[in-house]
XYZ file of C-alpha atoms in Angstrom:
651
model
C -39.583 97.432 51.432
C -38.748 100.790 49.878
C -37.468 100.736 46.276
C -35.297 103.606 45.036
C -34.463 103.896 41.338
C -31.151 105.690 40.831
C -31.939 106.068 37.143
C -34.331 108.853 38.119
C -33.304 109.715 41.706
C -30.053 111.584 42.524
C -27.831 109.878 45.110
C -28.264 112.738 47.594
C -32.037 112.378 47.516
C -31.723 108.585 47.571
C -29.606 108.644 50.718
C -32.108 110.955 52.430
C -34.903 108.553 51.495
C -32.843 105.610 52.757
C -32.269 107.279 56.142
C -35.949 108.032 56.499
C -36.936 104.473 55.575
C -34.323 103.008 57.904
C -35.652 105.133 60.759
C -39.023 103.438 60.180
C -37.377 100.018 60.133
C -38.076 99.399 56.432
C -35.642 97.464 54.244
C -34.418 99.102 51.042
C -33.855 98.048 47.432
C -31.650 100.110 45.088
C -32.487 99.698 41.396
C -30.231 100.813 38.530
C -27.272 101.810 40.743
C -25.034 102.096 37.677
C -21.838 102.231 39.814
C -22.811 105.497 41.480
C -20.707 106.632 44.411
C -21.737 106.950 48.076
C -24.705 104.596 48.088
C -25.821 104.160 51.687
C -23.066 106.191 53.343
C -23.853 107.257 56.891
C -26.710 104.764 57.354
C -27.061 103.960 61.066
C -30.013 101.596 61.392
C -30.240 97.750 61.400
C -31.973 97.351 58.046
C -31.185 95.384 54.892
C -30.121 97.149 51.705
C -30.180 95.289 48.394
C -28.193 96.906 45.559
C -29.308 95.371 42.248
C -26.193 95.939 40.183
C -22.814 97.580 40.768
C -21.958 100.343 43.239
C -19.222 102.965 43.010
C -16.899 104.376 45.642
C -17.541 104.047 49.391
C -20.674 101.921 49.223
C -21.904 101.438 52.822
C -19.152 103.742 54.037
C -19.412 105.366 57.461
C -22.355 103.118 58.306
C -23.313 101.315 61.502
C -25.678 98.385 61.761
C -27.087 98.001 58.242
C -26.571 94.854 56.138
C -25.799 95.541 52.473
C -25.896 93.103 49.584
C -24.467 94.184 46.221
C -25.249 91.922 43.277
C -22.210 92.770 41.186
C -19.062 94.871 41.661
C -18.077 97.818 43.881
C -15.518 100.590 43.481
C -12.974 101.880 45.961
C -13.437 101.804 49.700
C -16.430 99.528 50.207
C -17.327 99.584 53.916
C -15.124 102.624 54.590
C -14.882 103.150 58.378
C -17.919 100.924 58.956
C -18.604 100.372 62.677
C -20.953 97.379 62.563
C -23.139 95.552 60.069
C -22.099 93.805 56.875
C -21.490 94.211 53.161
C -21.621 91.229 50.801
C -20.338 91.909 47.291
C -21.256 89.395 44.618
C -18.463 90.411 42.238
C -15.135 92.205 42.537
C -14.095 95.169 44.684
C -11.758 97.998 43.800
C -8.862 99.287 45.872
C -8.890 99.731 49.666
C -11.835 97.436 50.356
C -12.605 97.605 54.065
C -10.446 100.689 54.552
C -10.378 101.838 58.187
C -12.930 99.167 59.115
C -13.894 99.597 62.796
C -16.156 96.550 63.106
C -18.638 94.489 61.128
C -17.949 92.267 58.161
C -17.107 92.844 54.500
C -17.326 89.841 52.152
C -16.147 90.097 48.539
C -16.916 86.970 46.511
C -14.590 87.955 43.688
C -11.177 89.644 43.648
C -10.105 92.799 45.486
C -7.806 95.603 44.441
C -4.717 96.988 46.121
C -4.335 97.904 49.796
C -7.332 95.926 51.016
C -7.893 96.504 54.719
C -5.583 99.512 54.902
C -5.564 101.037 58.410
C -8.425 98.772 59.478
C -8.968 98.612 63.242
C -11.319 95.654 63.866
C -13.890 93.458 62.135
C -13.381 90.965 59.294
C -12.666 91.487 55.594
C -12.994 88.363 53.421
C -11.821 88.075 49.807
C -12.935 84.858 48.119
C -10.717 85.458 45.092
C -7.270 87.010 44.713
C -5.980 90.185 46.333
C -3.696 92.741 44.727
C -0.554 94.238 46.286
C -0.228 95.686 49.807
C -3.106 93.747 51.333
C -3.246 94.602 55.035
C -1.158 97.752 54.587
C -0.684 99.533 57.921
C -3.372 97.467 59.652
C -3.914 98.353 63.306
C -6.235 95.440 64.066
C -8.963 93.196 62.707
C -8.814 90.136 60.456
C -8.229 89.928 56.695
C -8.934 86.563 55.005
C -7.863 85.919 51.405
C -8.930 82.560 49.976
C -6.953 82.998 46.755
C -3.495 84.393 46.059
C -2.176 87.649 47.461
C -0.001 90.177 45.692
C 3.274 91.655 46.841
C 4.143 93.120 50.248
C 1.362 91.560 52.270
C 1.039 93.164 55.712
C 3.359 96.064 54.940
C 3.988 98.012 58.169
C 1.071 96.386 59.968
C 1.094 97.047 63.710
C -1.763 94.759 64.686
C -4.395 92.403 63.324
C -4.001 89.185 61.324
C -3.908 88.260 57.640
C -4.796 84.731 56.484
C -3.982 83.689 52.905
C -5.270 80.439 51.421
C -3.301 80.661 48.163
C 0.161 81.888 47.250
C 1.840 84.790 49.023
C 3.952 86.752 46.539
C 6.092 88.159 49.364
C 5.773 89.763 52.759
C 5.834 93.471 53.410
C 8.165 95.298 55.750
C 7.792 94.203 59.368
C 5.421 91.326 58.562
C 6.114 87.676 59.348
C 4.496 84.252 59.110
C 3.069 82.809 62.319
C 1.653 79.462 63.377
C -2.074 79.002 62.938
C -3.911 77.857 66.023
C -6.960 75.623 66.222
C -8.894 78.609 67.488
C -7.911 80.559 64.359
C -9.217 77.777 62.116
C -12.419 77.354 64.099
C -13.181 81.068 63.893
C -12.406 81.244 60.144
C -14.517 78.165 59.365
C -17.410 79.544 61.388
C -17.182 82.803 59.465
C -17.113 81.027 56.083
C -20.092 78.870 57.044
C -22.048 81.979 58.047
C -21.827 83.177 54.444
C -22.142 79.704 52.811
C -18.592 79.794 51.475
C -16.693 76.523 51.002
C -12.899 76.415 51.249
C -10.779 73.265 51.495
C -7.241 74.629 51.337
C -4.689 75.543 53.976
C -4.026 79.003 55.355
C -0.839 80.926 55.963
C -1.036 83.377 58.864
C 0.712 86.752 58.710
C 1.182 89.090 61.668
C 3.338 92.052 62.606
C 6.962 91.151 63.292
C 7.050 93.969 65.821
C 10.509 95.251 64.905
C 9.190 98.690 63.891
C 6.648 99.216 66.663
C 9.222 100.969 68.827
C 12.245 103.089 68.059
C 15.394 101.091 68.535
C 17.244 103.455 70.856
C 16.188 105.872 73.557
C 17.095 109.450 72.837
C 18.739 111.352 75.697
C 16.422 113.990 77.137
C 17.777 117.429 76.353
C 16.128 120.814 76.263
C 16.138 122.203 72.732
C 17.067 125.857 72.650
C 15.707 128.428 70.208
C 18.044 129.323 67.387
C 18.480 132.860 68.693
C 19.863 131.469 71.957
C 22.333 128.856 70.840
C 23.616 130.899 67.884
C 23.644 134.276 69.642
C 27.397 134.595 69.377
C 27.484 133.553 65.735
C 29.616 130.466 66.437
C 29.170 127.867 63.718
C 30.294 124.870 65.783
C 28.176 125.898 68.746
C 27.244 123.571 71.651
C 23.866 122.739 70.132
C 25.387 121.542 66.868
C 27.948 119.351 68.605
C 25.270 117.951 70.935
C 23.136 117.036 67.927
C 26.014 115.145 66.313
C 26.812 113.333 69.559
C 23.214 112.205 70.128
C 22.847 110.923 66.580
C 26.049 108.928 66.996
C 24.354 107.168 69.935
C 20.872 106.519 68.536
C 21.689 106.092 64.826
C 18.582 107.865 63.497
C 16.887 111.219 63.274
C 16.017 113.040 66.470
C 12.466 113.658 67.642
C 10.980 116.497 69.632
C 7.791 118.434 70.080
C 6.837 122.099 69.692
C 7.599 124.077 66.523
C 10.542 125.475 64.598
C 13.195 127.068 66.810
C 15.123 128.927 64.154
C 14.416 132.549 63.332
C 12.359 133.128 60.170
C 10.436 136.146 58.837
C 7.250 136.513 60.874
C 4.585 139.008 61.893
C 7.076 140.972 63.987
C 8.672 141.944 60.663
C 5.623 143.925 59.592
C 4.013 146.878 61.370
C 0.570 148.418 61.654
C 0.382 151.936 60.193
C -1.340 153.498 63.168
C -2.348 157.140 62.989
C -2.560 158.616 66.509
C -5.053 161.187 65.251
C -7.562 158.415 64.534
C -7.369 156.918 68.028
C -10.398 158.077 69.980
C -11.981 157.462 73.340
C -14.602 154.813 74.034
C -14.812 151.055 74.317
C -13.556 149.352 71.116
C -15.386 146.158 72.093
C -18.634 148.081 71.591
C -17.656 150.054 68.536
C -15.953 147.289 66.488
C -17.826 144.314 65.019
C -15.840 141.094 65.557
C -18.572 138.465 65.043
C -18.418 136.212 62.007
C -19.862 133.047 60.496
C -17.578 130.397 59.059
C -18.446 127.517 56.766
C -21.507 128.633 54.831
C -20.002 128.458 51.347
C -22.253 125.543 50.297
C -25.270 125.937 52.511
C -24.216 123.933 55.569
C -25.049 125.184 59.046
C -22.078 127.482 59.698
C -19.992 128.042 62.788
C -20.844 131.243 64.643
C -17.797 132.937 66.151
C -17.782 135.920 68.494
C -14.436 136.949 66.984
C -12.238 135.746 64.094
C -10.276 133.342 66.309
C -10.368 129.528 66.590
C -8.594 127.020 68.809
C -6.077 125.271 66.549
C -6.342 121.484 66.057
C -4.502 119.609 68.841
C -5.214 115.967 69.610
C -6.093 113.979 72.669
C -2.886 111.977 72.739
C -0.488 114.792 72.103
C -2.386 116.584 74.900
C -3.878 115.204 78.082
C -7.612 114.732 78.540
C -7.670 117.522 81.121
C -6.088 119.949 78.664
C -8.539 119.066 75.912
C -11.457 119.600 78.275
C -10.023 122.955 79.387
C -9.631 124.081 75.764
C -13.209 123.044 75.024
C -14.501 124.982 78.019
C -12.448 128.079 77.190
C -13.744 128.022 73.610
C -17.314 127.959 74.893
C -16.734 130.773 77.374
C -15.201 132.927 74.625
C -17.788 132.030 72.001
C -15.388 130.447 69.518
C -14.738 126.863 68.322
C -12.568 123.985 69.553
C -11.021 121.319 67.282
C -10.542 117.643 68.200
C -7.246 117.380 66.355
C -6.292 114.045 64.890
C -6.944 111.678 67.798
C -10.713 111.289 67.936
C -13.449 112.951 69.953
C -13.524 112.872 73.752
C -17.085 112.808 75.146
C -15.989 115.249 77.854
C -14.551 117.600 75.246
C -17.788 117.457 73.249
C -19.776 118.254 76.408
C -17.661 121.321 77.194
C -17.308 122.843 73.725
C -20.334 124.662 72.381
C -18.878 124.247 68.880
C -16.452 121.496 67.873
C -14.670 120.636 64.623
C -13.982 116.912 64.140
C -10.782 116.121 62.277
C -10.077 113.161 59.990
C -6.442 112.032 59.787
C -4.958 109.695 57.176
C -4.874 106.848 59.717
C -8.575 107.439 60.444
C -7.811 107.450 64.155
C -11.000 107.622 66.198
C -13.065 108.249 63.077
C -16.720 107.158 63.210
C -20.100 108.273 61.952
C -21.527 109.003 65.401
C -18.853 111.550 66.268
C -19.246 113.071 62.808
C -22.937 113.630 63.507
C -22.173 115.067 66.957
C -19.647 117.521 65.507
C -20.427 121.019 64.252
C -17.978 120.793 61.341
C -15.666 118.206 59.787
C -12.063 118.662 58.733
C -9.848 116.596 56.452
C -6.266 116.716 57.699
C -3.736 116.696 54.873
C -0.699 117.850 56.856
C 0.475 120.482 59.310
C 3.022 123.268 59.250
C 5.475 121.491 61.518
C 5.684 118.515 59.137
C 3.978 119.232 55.801
C 3.510 116.138 53.678
C 4.178 113.729 56.536
C 1.998 111.668 58.862
C 1.720 111.939 62.613
C 3.786 110.405 65.386
C 2.890 109.604 68.972
C 5.451 108.032 71.273
C 4.608 104.788 73.067
C 4.451 106.315 76.545
C 1.442 108.354 75.443
C -0.400 105.449 73.771
C -2.331 104.256 76.828
C -5.154 101.703 76.791
C -7.788 104.432 76.973
C -6.203 106.401 74.160
C -5.704 103.257 72.061
C -9.376 102.339 72.472
C -10.533 105.735 71.192
C -8.129 105.676 68.262
C -8.651 101.970 67.498
C -4.967 101.033 67.638
C -2.733 98.731 69.728
C -1.638 100.217 73.056
C 1.995 100.908 73.897
C 3.416 101.301 70.382
C 5.318 104.203 68.845
C 2.428 105.204 66.625
C 3.274 106.394 63.145
C 0.262 107.181 60.973
C 0.357 107.226 57.159
C 1.651 110.274 55.323
C -1.324 110.283 52.964
C -4.963 109.289 53.054
C -5.638 105.808 51.667
C -8.401 107.100 49.407
C -6.940 110.462 48.382
C -4.222 110.068 45.762
C -5.060 113.233 43.874
C -7.447 116.146 43.496
C -10.210 114.042 41.922
C -10.176 111.592 44.827
C -10.416 114.482 47.265
C -13.598 115.738 45.576
C -15.193 112.325 46.034
C -14.103 112.171 49.682
C -15.589 115.583 50.436
C -18.825 114.465 48.831
C -18.848 111.292 50.950
C -18.601 113.330 54.154
C -21.378 115.640 52.975
C -23.605 112.703 52.063
C -22.981 110.951 55.370
C -24.023 114.031 57.338
C -26.895 115.155 55.158
C -25.005 118.199 53.871
C -25.451 119.893 57.258
C -21.807 120.192 58.350
C -19.178 122.568 56.958
C -16.188 120.677 55.553
C -12.747 122.212 55.987
C -9.236 121.130 55.104
C -6.111 121.554 57.187
C -2.898 121.755 55.215
C 0.659 122.506 56.107
C 2.483 125.225 54.237
C 4.373 123.418 51.512
C 3.138 123.820 47.936
C 0.564 126.381 49.032
C 0.049 128.124 45.715
C -0.978 124.852 44.060
C -2.724 123.255 47.027
C -5.019 126.215 47.665
C -6.340 125.970 44.117
C -7.198 122.309 44.658
C -8.937 123.151 47.929
C -11.020 125.830 46.210
C -12.024 123.709 43.234
C -12.706 120.628 45.383
C -15.391 122.460 47.300
C -14.193 123.075 50.837
C -16.109 125.523 52.965
C -12.899 126.915 54.450
C -9.181 126.168 54.749
C -7.009 126.019 57.847
C -3.512 126.912 56.647
C -0.626 126.100 58.993
C 2.803 127.703 58.638
C 6.276 126.552 59.660
C 5.972 128.029 63.154
C 3.060 125.721 63.986
C 3.853 123.189 66.705
C 3.443 119.420 66.971
C 3.533 116.712 69.598
C 6.435 114.905 67.918
C 8.407 115.188 64.691
C 11.884 114.862 63.264
C 13.959 117.947 64.040
C 15.156 118.027 60.436
C 11.548 118.314 59.262
C 10.582 120.819 61.960
C 13.349 123.207 61.042
C 13.716 122.766 57.299
C 10.668 121.444 55.416
C 7.795 123.913 55.764
C 7.600 127.576 54.792
C 6.957 130.464 57.195
C 3.418 131.487 58.063
C 3.976 134.942 56.580
C 4.876 133.415 53.226
C 2.072 130.864 53.441
C -0.749 133.379 53.517
C 0.767 135.335 50.650
C 1.159 132.216 48.484
C -2.421 131.214 49.251
C -3.756 134.594 48.172
C -1.620 134.573 45.038
C -2.872 131.087 44.164
C -6.510 132.059 44.569
C -5.954 135.156 42.446
C -4.471 132.912 39.733
C -7.845 131.220 39.303
C -10.015 134.276 39.740
C -11.678 133.111 42.933
C -14.882 134.688 44.191
C -13.560 135.386 47.682
C -15.979 132.832 49.110
C -13.509 130.348 50.653
C -12.185 131.747 53.952
C -8.596 131.071 55.013
C -7.977 130.470 58.704
C -4.285 131.158 59.259
C -2.257 129.527 62.019
C 1.334 128.768 62.883
C 2.901 130.997 65.519
C -0.014 133.421 65.993
C 0.853 134.583 69.492
C -1.616 137.391 70.267
C -4.201 139.797 68.932
C -1.524 141.948 67.294
C -0.427 139.057 65.097
C -4.092 138.302 64.441
C -4.764 141.845 63.181
C -1.747 141.685 60.890
C -2.879 138.314 59.513
C -6.394 139.643 58.929
C -5.012 142.736 57.200
C -2.870 140.549 54.951
C -5.951 138.661 53.779
C -6.750 135.876 56.260
C -10.407 135.585 57.241
C -9.612 134.363 60.753
C -6.729 132.947 62.773
C -6.292 129.862 64.949
C -4.175 129.682 68.095
C -2.612 126.534 69.488
C 0.674 127.092 71.284
C -0.451 130.463 72.654
C -3.549 128.844 74.156
C -1.405 126.134 75.776
C 0.983 128.713 77.243
C -2.019 130.592 78.598
C -3.035 127.315 80.243
C 0.325 126.674 81.899
C 2.749 125.374 79.236
C 6.361 126.304 80.066
C 7.668 125.787 76.501
C 10.255 123.167 77.410
C 9.843 121.630 73.920
C 9.705 118.075 75.318
C 6.108 117.366 74.294
C 6.997 113.982 72.786
C 8.519 112.478 75.956
C 5.267 112.137 77.893
C 6.593 113.470 81.203
C 5.166 116.986 80.900
C 5.617 118.571 84.316
C 2.589 120.833 83.813
C 0.263 117.941 82.913
C -0.415 119.217 79.411
C 1.497 117.025 76.943
C 1.207 113.746 78.850
C -0.988 110.717 79.409
C 0.664 109.812 82.714
C -1.930 110.086 85.531
C 0.551 111.475 88.059
C 1.740 114.193 85.713
C -1.769 115.019 84.513
C -2.912 115.386 88.127
C -0.778 118.540 88.305
C -3.029 120.244 85.768
C -5.708 122.275 87.504
C -8.449 122.052 84.914
C -10.861 124.660 86.275
C -8.115 127.208 86.875
C -6.413 126.708 83.516
C -9.670 126.764 81.534
C -10.387 130.198 82.986
C -6.804 131.284 82.276
C -7.155 130.317 78.613
C -10.511 132.109 78.485
C -8.996 135.281 79.981
C -6.183 135.156 77.442
C -8.709 134.838 74.608
C -10.586 137.832 75.953
C -7.327 139.802 75.957
C -6.880 138.778 72.307
C -10.422 139.986 71.635
C -9.616 143.392 73.127
C -6.375 143.652 71.140
C -8.147 142.922 67.848
C -10.905 145.403 68.609
C -8.586 148.138 69.898
C -6.183 147.937 66.962
C -9.000 147.738 64.407
C -10.517 150.876 65.922
C -7.107 152.588 66.060
C -6.733 151.932 62.337
C -10.017 153.764 61.768
C -12.286 150.772 61.154
C -15.535 149.608 62.728
C -15.361 145.996 61.464
C -12.377 143.664 61.333
C -13.258 142.848 57.707
C -12.234 146.401 56.788
C -8.606 145.665 57.663
C -6.440 145.603 54.545
C -2.898 145.676 53.263
C -3.105 149.457 53.294
C -2.851 149.189 57.082
C 0.532 147.426 56.929
C 4.166 148.180 56.182
C 7.192 145.877 56.059
C 10.054 146.545 58.479
C 12.620 144.293 56.779
C 13.562 143.701 53.143
C 12.746 140.000 53.580
C 9.196 140.690 54.780
C 8.708 143.175 51.955
C 9.872 140.617 49.403
C 7.571 137.917 50.823
C 4.415 140.001 51.153
C 4.835 142.724 48.558
C 4.215 145.342 51.250
C 6.090 148.640 51.055
C 9.407 148.570 52.918
C 9.628 151.368 55.437
C 11.992 150.750 58.385
C 11.098 154.164 59.799
C 8.072 152.488 61.358
C 10.399 150.823 63.873
C 9.101 153.061 66.648
C 9.749 152.803 70.339
C 6.140 151.801 70.918
C 6.899 148.120 70.308
C 4.138 146.356 68.382
C 1.951 149.489 68.289
C 4.001 151.148 65.567
C 3.768 154.739 64.470
C 6.151 156.246 61.995
C 9.278 157.826 63.464
C 9.433 161.557 62.687
């Protein structure tokens, strides 16, 4: 047995020693833990770990196979996202015990704090004492056993799994109900209690999902949303689109849902121009004369991403998109020497095989989240929100939630999936610091950690991201698309991408940043021209989502949420997906990315630079008063030349 004394050994070094010992098959004893955070996170070997005292946050988190025993108490999130193994806590546990549990067993011999078992997927969480409020909140599966009393709103918004309470139930949460206990239930519970030498002689109450909120109550008529510039072209207030919207809501009695991004016109990159000087445009190949290569994610010493140009594939999930589309995006990213992103639905093995570099994203519902995919990824990303719906969780309509998809995400099949609007363990900036540290500990500090955030309170949020230690930020503006969201949110909640980058820069300047946290800007970046303008404004790179999908065959019908995508892109239906020609579309996306590469290089050279990092605000001018007000660029409408995007000043 290996003994590690945390009174003299930092947790980072202790976890490295634990992984090495576990690889040799040696059991581990932790002395003087003193409630330190992240003890044993990311351990993936079948060894025993004895913690002689109390542990802090996320003890045994992101582990698979190890058996932990903690003498006294634990803090938040014991067993976070554990895949297999066990944790036995001799005392009490803080909030969100067993959060996002994907298997294995967590036993707390004392009391547990609020939201125990939140978004758990499978496995068993046992509380021998009393549980605080919201036990079983938003459970997707698994079993939660409480031998004592439970607090208020048990099983709030659970969509799967079972809660058994041996004492008093204060009250049930929304969409939870009591159910009859079967003999099989009792046999399985008694066998589990006997396994851990726990005696209980009372009677259980069983709580399950009532199922009234697993599907929307009315089917929305399929209509084709039109861009604002189309349906309001004549300036008619009571136009056909407005009256249609009122009529549909009178039928379904709720908000409307659709995919894609905002349709209304807002200030964007077309409202600023590049100050090209024809005298500086010379002959030669800009791809040879302009340096586009960059590294991303080396702020804190992790192995960075190596990009052939300052462009990424934006996060888009398997679920919103078909498997074929995700594979095509992965292949195109490899062919163009950039990076693909899993989005919020988990990692496809086929996508991992195709993408040379892959960012793995962690959503609030912890869908598809596990330590093995973290270790296979090249970078990790904490999703806070996206530009299409800042501050809100994700949605995926039932037709897309197939058995295969449900298995990867760890959720029930065939439900209208609504994930939480916030992470269970991130209620403020301090919590976010601890979460970032957990991910670094679990991966041995080898992976860059990024954050994706929708453009809402950008000026404040960017300061938190900087101080909480992210390697880079992916900032998503209002024009960013989604697989499904309320139309009211899509059109009215976020702020435009142009404003987002300016607020981010202003926020970083407020705190005197060192310029060492790159901003990847996305949300309506349609080509290399937009990319150059974003880079000149101050972004370090851009990410493209919708443009990449259009390059791969998307016809922009804005019906992504329905599941009947005629091009096979935004669907999980086998017949529809069969229409997607993976090999052909992967090459099409790659060719589009190469066109973007040429645009960035050509415009950078035309502006007199040999490296895209030399682009600056001096290369830009605002064409409208609104764009000037947002960005602080000089307003000069004379740059509205006949050359389209390649503006030169009109004589």
